[in-house]
Amino acid sequence: MKIIIAGAGAMGMRFGLMLHEANNEVVLVDGWKEHVDTINAHGLKANFNGEEKTVPLKAYLKDEVDASLRADLIILFTKAMQLDGMLKSIQSVITPETNVLCLLNGIGHEEIIEKYVKRERILIGNTMWTAGMEGPGRAKLFGNGSIALQELHGGDATVAKDICKVLSDAQLNAEYSENIRFAIYKKACVNGTMNSLCTLLECNMAQLGETATAHDMLMGIVSEFSKVAKHENVDLPVEETVNYIETACYNRETIGLHYPSMHQDLVKNHRLTEIDCINGAIVSKGQKYGVPTPYCQLITQLIHAKEVVLEAK
Ligand code: NAD
């Protein structure tokens, strides 16, 4: 399959590498010139589960893409705040036949994608794969993961299932989901609690779990997600979701010592965050549906304030 990865950061490199190794024709598109130039000059380099790999992928700068670049599938892997700009830059390659899969974290990306892509061609999903960017042209790819996806229009699932097969043939473990909106909301609850609170408190997830107020904060945040989700016909039980997050994230023996990606982006690397598509999306949707969202509103404001204090770019 001819595949364009639009947004070739840590996750885009993982997907690009694995899909290339499964004999797909993969092209990367990105907005970071040094990164694109390095990949074109030296190949995409990765530490893949301890093994050093170099794959000869072609990369394009997003503003240099033209209609000659065609693909059966575009996989979107920008950060949320880069999505609109990426789609605008690559619109000449999006034909009525191009399928577009969005695997970004967060809620509501389809509203942006629909400005550029026919609804029938949009697939949404989420992924449990992880990846780290080590520098221009270089990724650190450890562990295992999975993908769940579904067509946005909720109709014929043939294309979505074909794409699952292409991804699974590349060992990316993709499954068709009958209820992807639930999976997206559930993951957004993890990000809307662990990412934002650990970033504000500058702590890892186990440390957050040891605070006396963590449980109440999680209940408050998740209940706002749940009330908004109900307006979109997604049933997100509050206690069950909080219990899932606490069980999955606080364990000191496994993942609890991990600092979530928003902490790494903002506190460590002074990069802007995806807060507007996580807690911020709940605030906007809450305003639309008449649902008060004081926890998510304060968290969004505090993260944006911290971006200013840390001069994030
Ligand atoms: P990323 O930050 O690695 O890359 C996103 C974009 O930022 C790319 O275009 C990249 O080139 C650019 N970029 C990265 N570092 C840069 C630097 N130092 N200077 C200039 N530009 C730079 O993002 P990601 O981690 O691949 O995430 C993409 C999407 O996938 C996000 O929505 C994220 O939430 C989601 N996601 C990430 C992971 C993960 O483990 N990384 C896991 C699941 C979902």
PDB file of N, CA and C in Angstrom, residues 43-124:
ATOM      1  N   GLY A  43      18.996   8.252   6.259  1.00  0.00           N
ATOM      2  CA  GLY A  43      17.981   7.246   6.572  1.00  0.00           C
ATOM      3  C   GLY A  43      17.382   7.509   7.945  1.00  0.00           C
ATOM      4  N   LEU A  44      16.261   6.843   8.198  1.00  0.00           N
ATOM      5  CA  LEU A  44      15.637   6.961   9.523  1.00  0.00           C
ATOM      6  C   LEU A  44      16.344   5.966  10.452  1.00  0.00           C
ATOM      7  N   LYS A  45      16.868   6.466  11.534  1.00  0.00           N
ATOM      8  CA  LYS A  45      17.602   5.594  12.462  1.00  0.00           C
ATOM      9  C   LYS A  45      16.778   5.376  13.720  1.00  0.00           C
ATOM     10  N   ALA A  46      16.826   4.138  14.229  1.00  0.00           N
ATOM     11  CA  ALA A  46      16.073   3.853  15.455  1.00  0.00           C
ATOM     12  C   ALA A  46      16.760   2.766  16.271  1.00  0.00           C
ATOM     13  N   ASN A  47      16.630   2.919  17.571  1.00  0.00           N
ATOM     14  CA  ASN A  47      16.936   1.808  18.470  1.00  0.00           C
ATOM     15  C   ASN A  47      15.615   1.074  18.648  1.00  0.00           C
ATOM     16  N   PHE A  48      15.505  -0.089  18.004  1.00  0.00           N
ATOM     17  CA  PHE A  48      14.236  -0.824  17.961  1.00  0.00           C
ATOM     18  C   PHE A  48      14.362  -2.029  18.888  1.00  0.00           C
ATOM     19  N   ASN A  49      13.820  -1.888  20.090  1.00  0.00           N
ATOM     20  CA  ASN A  49      13.934  -2.950  21.105  1.00  0.00           C
ATOM     21  C   ASN A  49      15.377  -3.405  21.298  1.00  0.00           C
ATOM     22  N   GLY A  50      16.309  -2.437  21.298  1.00  0.00           N
ATOM     23  CA  GLY A  50      17.717  -2.763  21.555  1.00  0.00           C
ATOM     24  C   GLY A  50      18.526  -3.002  20.299  1.00  0.00           C
ATOM     25  N   GLU A  51      17.859  -3.135  19.136  1.00  0.00           N
ATOM     26  CA  GLU A  51      18.583  -3.371  17.879  1.00  0.00           C
ATOM     27  C   GLU A  51      18.691  -2.048  17.107  1.00  0.00           C
ATOM     28  N   GLU A  52      19.902  -1.722  16.634  1.00  0.00           N
ATOM     29  CA  GLU A  52      20.075  -0.489  15.842  1.00  0.00           C
ATOM     30  C   GLU A  52      19.600  -0.717  14.409  1.00  0.00           C
ATOM     31  N   LYS A  53      18.675   0.121  13.927  1.00  0.00           N
ATOM     32  CA  LYS A  53      18.165  -0.025  12.559  1.00  0.00           C
ATOM     33  C   LYS A  53      18.327   1.279  11.805  1.00  0.00           C
ATOM     34  N   THR A  54      18.546   1.172  10.492  1.00  0.00           N
ATOM     35  CA  THR A  54      18.517   2.336   9.603  1.00  0.00           C
ATOM     36  C   THR A  54      17.664   1.957   8.408  1.00  0.00           C
ATOM     37  N   VAL A  55      16.617   2.742   8.148  1.00  0.00           N
ATOM     38  CA  VAL A  55      15.777   2.425   6.987  1.00  0.00           C
ATOM     39  C   VAL A  55      15.777   3.621   6.028  1.00  0.00           C
ATOM     40  N   PRO A  56      15.904   3.326   4.719  1.00  0.00           N
ATOM     41  CA  PRO A  56      16.038   4.399   3.726  1.00  0.00           C
ATOM     42  C   PRO A  56      14.686   4.980   3.331  1.00  0.00           C
ATOM     43  N   LEU A  57      14.101   5.787   4.201  1.00  0.00           N
ATOM     44  CA  LEU A  57      12.788   6.374   3.877  1.00  0.00           C
ATOM     45  C   LEU A  57      12.958   7.756   3.263  1.00  0.00           C
ATOM     46  N   LYS A  58      12.059   8.077   2.329  1.00  0.00           N
ATOM     47  CA  LYS A  58      12.087   9.424   1.739  1.00  0.00           C
ATOM     48  C   LYS A  58      11.198  10.330   2.593  1.00  0.00           C
ATOM     49  N   ALA A  59      11.719  11.501   2.913  1.00  0.00           N
ATOM     50  CA  ALA A  59      10.936  12.455   3.711  1.00  0.00           C
ATOM     51  C   ALA A  59      10.777  13.767   2.954  1.00  0.00           C
ATOM     52  N   TYR A  60       9.625  14.396   3.121  1.00  0.00           N
ATOM     53  CA  TYR A  60       9.341  15.681   2.473  1.00  0.00           C
ATOM     54  C   TYR A  60       9.007  16.715   3.534  1.00  0.00           C
ATOM     55  N   LEU A  61       9.421  17.946   3.266  1.00  0.00           N
ATOM     56  CA  LEU A  61       8.999  19.047   4.119  1.00  0.00           C
ATOM     57  C   LEU A  61       7.550  19.375   3.760  1.00  0.00           C
ATOM     58  N   LYS A  62       6.695  19.601   4.731  1.00  0.00           N
ATOM     59  CA  LYS A  62       5.255  19.709   4.446  1.00  0.00           C
ATOM     60  C   LYS A  62       4.941  20.815   3.436  1.00  0.00           C
ATOM     61  N   ASP A  63       5.716  21.878   3.450  1.00  0.00           N
ATOM     62  CA  ASP A  63       5.413  22.969   2.526  1.00  0.00           C
ATOM     63  C   ASP A  63       5.946  22.718   1.120  1.00  0.00           C
ATOM     64  N   GLU A  64       6.643  21.576   0.925  1.00  0.00           N
ATOM     65  CA  GLU A  64       7.167  21.257  -0.411  1.00  0.00           C
ATOM     66  C   GLU A  64       6.392  20.117  -1.066  1.00  0.00           C
ATOM     67  N   VAL A  65       5.303  19.672  -0.415  1.00  0.00           N
ATOM     68  CA  VAL A  65       4.528  18.554  -0.949  1.00  0.00           C
ATOM     69  C   VAL A  65       3.664  19.046  -2.104  1.00  0.00           C
ATOM     70  N   ASP A  66       3.628  18.283  -3.210  1.00  0.00           N
ATOM     71  CA  ASP A  66       2.708  18.659  -4.294  1.00  0.00           C
ATOM     72  C   ASP A  66       1.896  17.443  -4.732  1.00  0.00           C
ATOM     73  N   ALA A  67       0.994  17.685  -5.692  1.00  0.00           N
ATOM     74  CA  ALA A  67       0.002  16.673  -6.058  1.00  0.00           C
ATOM     75  C   ALA A  67       0.613  15.412  -6.654  1.00  0.00           C
ATOM     76  N   SER A  68       1.906  15.451  -7.013  1.00  0.00           N
ATOM     77  CA  SER A  68       2.518  14.243  -7.600  1.00  0.00           C
ATOM     78  C   SER A  68       2.686  13.137  -6.546  1.00  0.00           C
ATOM     79  N   LEU A  69       2.626  13.534  -5.286  1.00  0.00           N
ATOM     80  CA  LEU A  69       2.757  12.546  -4.204  1.00  0.00           C
ATOM     81  C   LEU A  69       1.376  11.949  -3.944  1.00  0.00           C
ATOM     82  N   ARG A  70       1.182  10.707  -4.341  1.00  0.00           N
ATOM     83  CA  ARG A  70      -0.141  10.089  -4.170  1.00  0.00           C
ATOM     84  C   ARG A  70      -0.079   8.982  -3.127  1.00  0.00           C
ATOM     85  N   ALA A  71      -1.197   8.735  -2.444  1.00  0.00           N
ATOM     86  CA  ALA A  71      -1.207   7.660  -1.452  1.00  0.00           C
ATOM     87  C   ALA A  71      -2.597   7.045  -1.353  1.00  0.00           C
ATOM     88  N   ASP A  72      -2.631   5.767  -0.976  1.00  0.00           N
ATOM     89  CA  ASP A  72      -3.914   5.114  -0.687  1.00  0.00           C
ATOM     90  C   ASP A  72      -4.370   5.502   0.720  1.00  0.00           C
ATOM     91  N   LEU A  73      -3.369   5.715   1.568  1.00  0.00           N
ATOM     92  CA  LEU A  73      -3.663   5.987   2.982  1.00  0.00           C
ATOM     93  C   LEU A  73      -2.729   7.070   3.514  1.00  0.00           C
ATOM     94  N   ILE A  74      -3.307   8.024   4.226  1.00  0.00           N
ATOM     95  CA  ILE A  74      -2.501   9.007   4.961  1.00  0.00           C
ATOM     96  C   ILE A  74      -2.733   8.750   6.450  1.00  0.00           C
ATOM     97  N   ILE A  75      -1.651   8.562   7.186  1.00  0.00           N
ATOM     98  CA  ILE A  75      -1.783   8.410   8.646  1.00  0.00           C
ATOM     99  C   ILE A  75      -1.324   9.711   9.290  1.00  0.00           C
ATOM    100  N   LEU A  76      -2.231  10.326  10.042  1.00  0.00           N
ATOM    101  CA  LEU A  76      -1.920  11.611  10.686  1.00  0.00           C
ATOM    102  C   LEU A  76      -1.262  11.353  12.040  1.00  0.00           C
ATOM    103  N   PHE A  77      -0.066  11.939  12.225  1.00  0.00           N
ATOM    104  CA  PHE A  77       0.628  11.771  13.508  1.00  0.00           C
ATOM    105  C   PHE A  77       1.342  13.047  13.934  1.00  0.00           C
ATOM    106  N   THR A  78       0.709  14.198  13.680  1.00  0.00           N
ATOM    107  CA  THR A  78       1.249  15.445  14.224  1.00  0.00           C
ATOM    108  C   THR A  78       0.865  15.534  15.700  1.00  0.00           C
ATOM    109  N   LYS A  79       1.345  16.550  16.383  1.00  0.00           N
ATOM    110  CA  LYS A  79       0.746  16.921  17.658  1.00  0.00           C
ATOM    111  C   LYS A  79      -0.566  17.642  17.328  1.00  0.00           C
ATOM    112  N   ALA A  80      -1.502  17.626  18.263  1.00  0.00           N
ATOM    113  CA  ALA A  80      -2.845  18.142  17.973  1.00  0.00           C
ATOM    114  C   ALA A  80      -2.826  19.565  17.409  1.00  0.00           C
ATOM    115  N   MET A  81      -1.985  20.430  17.984  1.00  0.00           N
ATOM    116  CA  MET A  81      -2.001  21.837  17.556  1.00  0.00           C
ATOM    117  C   MET A  81      -1.339  22.030  16.185  1.00  0.00           C
ATOM    118  N   GLN A  82      -0.697  20.976  15.649  1.00  0.00           N
ATOM    119  CA  GLN A  82      -0.078  21.079  14.307  1.00  0.00           C
ATOM    120  C   GLN A  82      -0.979  20.489  13.224  1.00  0.00           C
ATOM    121  N   LEU A  83      -2.126  19.908  13.627  1.00  0.00           N
ATOM    122  CA  LEU A  83      -2.938  19.125  12.685  1.00  0.00           C
ATOM    123  C   LEU A  83      -3.498  19.963  11.540  1.00  0.00           C
ATOM    124  N   ASP A  84      -4.106  21.100  11.865  1.00  0.00           N
ATOM    125  CA  ASP A  84      -4.725  21.915  10.825  1.00  0.00           C
ATOM    126  C   ASP A  84      -3.668  22.369   9.809  1.00  0.00           C
ATOM    127  N   GLY A  85      -2.520  22.826  10.317  1.00  0.00           N
ATOM    128  CA  GLY A  85      -1.450  23.298   9.437  1.00  0.00           C
ATOM    129  C   GLY A  85      -0.941  22.185   8.531  1.00  0.00           C
ATOM    130  N   MET A  86      -0.814  20.982   9.063  1.00  0.00           N
ATOM    131  CA  MET A  86      -0.349  19.846   8.254  1.00  0.00           C
ATOM    132  C   MET A  86      -1.359  19.554   7.142  1.00  0.00           C
ATOM    133  N   LEU A  87      -2.649  19.478   7.501  1.00  0.00           N
ATOM    134  CA  LEU A  87      -3.668  19.153   6.486  1.00  0.00           C
ATOM    135  C   LEU A  87      -3.715  20.223   5.398  1.00  0.00           C
ATOM    136  N   LYS A  88      -3.573  21.480   5.820  1.00  0.00           N
ATOM    137  CA  LYS A  88      -3.581  22.578   4.840  1.00  0.00           C
ATOM    138  C   LYS A  88      -2.403  22.407   3.865  1.00  0.00           C
ATOM    139  N   SER A  89      -1.232  22.049   4.394  1.00  0.00           N
ATOM    140  CA  SER A  89      -0.043  21.896   3.540  1.00  0.00           C
ATOM    141  C   SER A  89      -0.163  20.723   2.575  1.00  0.00           C
ATOM    142  N   ILE A  90      -0.844  19.659   2.976  1.00  0.00           N
ATOM    143  CA  ILE A  90      -0.847  18.455   2.125  1.00  0.00           C
ATOM    144  C   ILE A  90      -2.162  18.291   1.366  1.00  0.00           C
ATOM    145  N   GLN A  91      -3.001  19.342   1.335  1.00  0.00           N
ATOM    146  CA  GLN A  91      -4.331  19.123   0.733  1.00  0.00           C
ATOM    147  C   GLN A  91      -4.263  18.744  -0.742  1.00  0.00           C
ATOM    148  N   SER A  92      -3.165  19.126  -1.421  1.00  0.00           N
ATOM    149  CA  SER A  92      -3.079  18.773  -2.857  1.00  0.00           C
ATOM    150  C   SER A  92      -2.945  17.263  -3.060  1.00  0.00           C
ATOM    151  N   VAL A  93      -2.497  16.521  -2.060  1.00  0.00           N
ATOM    152  CA  VAL A  93      -2.352  15.061  -2.244  1.00  0.00           C
ATOM    153  C   VAL A  93      -3.600  14.296  -1.778  1.00  0.00           C
ATOM    154  N   ILE A  94      -4.558  15.010  -1.192  1.00  0.00           N
ATOM    155  CA  ILE A  94      -5.765  14.327  -0.698  1.00  0.00           C
ATOM    156  C   ILE A  94      -6.800  14.286  -1.824  1.00  0.00           C
ATOM    157  N   THR A  95      -6.970  13.117  -2.428  1.00  0.00           N
ATOM    158  CA  THR A  95      -7.952  12.965  -3.510  1.00  0.00           C
ATOM    159  C   THR A  95      -9.239  12.390  -2.908  1.00  0.00           C
ATOM    160  N   PRO A  96     -10.337  12.333  -3.692  1.00  0.00           N
ATOM    161  CA  PRO A  96     -11.574  11.743  -3.148  1.00  0.00           C
ATOM    162  C   PRO A  96     -11.403  10.276  -2.756  1.00  0.00           C
ATOM    163  N   GLU A  97     -10.321   9.612  -3.251  1.00  0.00           N
ATOM    164  CA  GLU A  97     -10.105   8.186  -2.933  1.00  0.00           C
ATOM    165  C   GLU A  97      -9.142   7.978  -1.768  1.00  0.00           C
ATOM    166  N   THR A  98      -8.515   9.048  -1.267  1.00  0.00           N
ATOM    167  CA  THR A  98      -7.504   8.860  -0.217  1.00  0.00           C
ATOM    168  C   THR A  98      -8.160   8.638   1.146  1.00  0.00           C
ATOM    169  N   ASN A  99      -7.812   7.537   1.785  1.00  0.00           N
ATOM    170  CA  ASN A  99      -8.302   7.310   3.149  1.00  0.00           C
ATOM    171  C   ASN A  99      -7.353   7.993   4.132  1.00  0.00           C
ATOM    172  N   VAL A 100      -7.920   8.584   5.170  1.00  0.00           N
ATOM    173  CA  VAL A 100      -7.109   9.334   6.136  1.00  0.00           C
ATOM    174  C   VAL A 100      -7.401   8.817   7.547  1.00  0.00           C
ATOM    175  N   LEU A 101      -6.349   8.313   8.176  1.00  0.00           N
ATOM    176  CA  LEU A 101      -6.490   7.730   9.519  1.00  0.00           C
ATOM    177  C   LEU A 101      -5.850   8.653  10.549  1.00  0.00           C
ATOM    178  N   CYS A 102      -6.623   9.005  11.572  1.00  0.00           N
ATOM    179  CA  CYS A 102      -6.121   9.879  12.636  1.00  0.00           C
ATOM    180  C   CYS A 102      -5.909   9.070  13.910  1.00  0.00           C
ATOM    181  N   LEU A 103      -4.658   9.058  14.404  1.00  0.00           N
ATOM    182  CA  LEU A 103      -4.362   8.309  15.642  1.00  0.00           C
ATOM    183  C   LEU A 103      -3.805   9.229  16.733  1.00  0.00           C
ATOM    184  N   LEU A 104      -4.068  10.528  16.606  1.00  0.00           N
ATOM    185  CA  LEU A 104      -3.591  11.455  17.633  1.00  0.00           C
ATOM    186  C   LEU A 104      -4.327  11.210  18.947  1.00  0.00           C
ATOM    187  N   ASN A 105      -3.678  11.527  20.036  1.00  0.00           N
ATOM    188  CA  ASN A 105      -4.376  11.552  21.322  1.00  0.00           C
ATOM    189  C   ASN A 105      -5.345  12.731  21.350  1.00  0.00           C
ATOM    190  N   GLY A 106      -6.384  12.614  22.151  1.00  0.00           N
ATOM    191  CA  GLY A 106      -7.292  13.746  22.332  1.00  0.00           C
ATOM    192  C   GLY A 106      -8.619  13.544  21.618  1.00  0.00           C
ATOM    193  N   ILE A 107      -9.474  14.565  21.772  1.00  0.00           N
ATOM    194  CA  ILE A 107     -10.865  14.464  21.310  1.00  0.00           C
ATOM    195  C   ILE A 107     -11.142  15.549  20.272  1.00  0.00           C
ATOM    196  N   GLY A 108     -11.962  15.201  19.275  1.00  0.00           N
ATOM    197  CA  GLY A 108     -12.536  16.215  18.389  1.00  0.00           C
ATOM    198  C   GLY A 108     -11.719  16.529  17.150  1.00  0.00           C
ATOM    199  N   HIS A 109     -10.675  15.713  16.836  1.00  0.00           N
ATOM    200  CA  HIS A 109      -9.843  16.015  15.666  1.00  0.00           C
ATOM    201  C   HIS A 109     -10.643  15.942  14.365  1.00  0.00           C
ATOM    202  N   GLU A 110     -11.697  15.123  14.366  1.00  0.00           N
ATOM    203  CA  GLU A 110     -12.466  14.954  13.120  1.00  0.00           C
ATOM    204  C   GLU A 110     -13.068  16.284  12.641  1.00  0.00           C
ATOM    205  N   GLU A 111     -13.313  17.197  13.598  1.00  0.00           N
ATOM    206  CA  GLU A 111     -13.882  18.485  13.178  1.00  0.00           C
ATOM    207  C   GLU A 111     -12.887  19.248  12.303  1.00  0.00           C
ATOM    208  N   ILE A 112     -11.602  19.110  12.579  1.00  0.00           N
ATOM    209  CA  ILE A 112     -10.575  19.749  11.744  1.00  0.00           C
ATOM    210  C   ILE A 112     -10.398  18.956  10.444  1.00  0.00           C
ATOM    211  N   ILE A 113     -10.327  17.634  10.555  1.00  0.00           N
ATOM    212  CA  ILE A 113     -10.030  16.802   9.368  1.00  0.00           C
ATOM    213  C   ILE A 113     -11.137  16.959   8.320  1.00  0.00           C
ATOM    214  N   GLU A 114     -12.383  17.096   8.788  1.00  0.00           N
ATOM    215  CA  GLU A 114     -13.509  17.205   7.847  1.00  0.00           C
ATOM    216  C   GLU A 114     -13.444  18.468   6.973  1.00  0.00           C
ATOM    217  N   LYS A 115     -12.614  19.439   7.376  1.00  0.00           N
ATOM    218  CA  LYS A 115     -12.453  20.629   6.519  1.00  0.00           C
ATOM    219  C   LYS A 115     -11.686  20.270   5.243  1.00  0.00           C
ATOM    220  N   TYR A 116     -10.926  19.177   5.276  1.00  0.00           N
ATOM    221  CA  TYR A 116     -10.043  18.822   4.150  1.00  0.00           C
ATOM    222  C   TYR A 116     -10.359  17.464   3.514  1.00  0.00           C
ATOM    223  N   VAL A 117     -11.092  16.604   4.239  1.00  0.00           N
ATOM    224  CA  VAL A 117     -11.290  15.222   3.779  1.00  0.00           C
ATOM    225  C   VAL A 117     -12.773  14.879   3.843  1.00  0.00           C
ATOM    226  N   LYS A 118     -13.259  14.169   2.799  1.00  0.00           N
ATOM    227  CA  LYS A 118     -14.666  13.744   2.825  1.00  0.00           C
ATOM    228  C   LYS A 118     -14.905  12.828   4.020  1.00  0.00           C
ATOM    229  N   ARG A 119     -16.020  13.006   4.705  1.00  0.00           N
ATOM    230  CA  ARG A 119     -16.328  12.229   5.909  1.00  0.00           C
ATOM    231  C   ARG A 119     -16.200  10.718   5.667  1.00  0.00           C
ATOM    232  N   GLU A 120     -16.624  10.271   4.459  1.00  0.00           N
ATOM    233  CA  GLU A 120     -16.597   8.838   4.141  1.00  0.00           C
ATOM    234  C   GLU A 120     -15.180   8.278   4.109  1.00  0.00           C
ATOM    235  N   ARG A 121     -14.174   9.148   3.990  1.00  0.00           N
ATOM    236  CA  ARG A 121     -12.774   8.690   3.881  1.00  0.00           C
ATOM    237  C   ARG A 121     -11.996   8.828   5.188  1.00  0.00           C
ATOM    238  N   ILE A 122     -12.681   9.269   6.253  1.00  0.00           N
ATOM    239  CA  ILE A 122     -11.965   9.501   7.521  1.00  0.00           C
ATOM    240  C   ILE A 122     -12.113   8.287   8.435  1.00  0.00           C
ATOM    241  N   LEU A 123     -10.970   7.864   8.998  1.00  0.00           N
ATOM    242  CA  LEU A 123     -10.984   6.801  10.016  1.00  0.00           C
ATOM    243  C   LEU A 123     -10.398   7.389  11.289  1.00  0.00           C
ATOM    244  N   ILE A 124     -10.999   7.058  12.418  1.00  0.00           N
ATOM    245  CA  ILE A 124     -10.457   7.564  13.683  1.00  0.00           C
ATOM    246  C   ILE A 124     -10.074   6.375  14.566  1.00  0.00           C
TER     247      ILE A 124
END
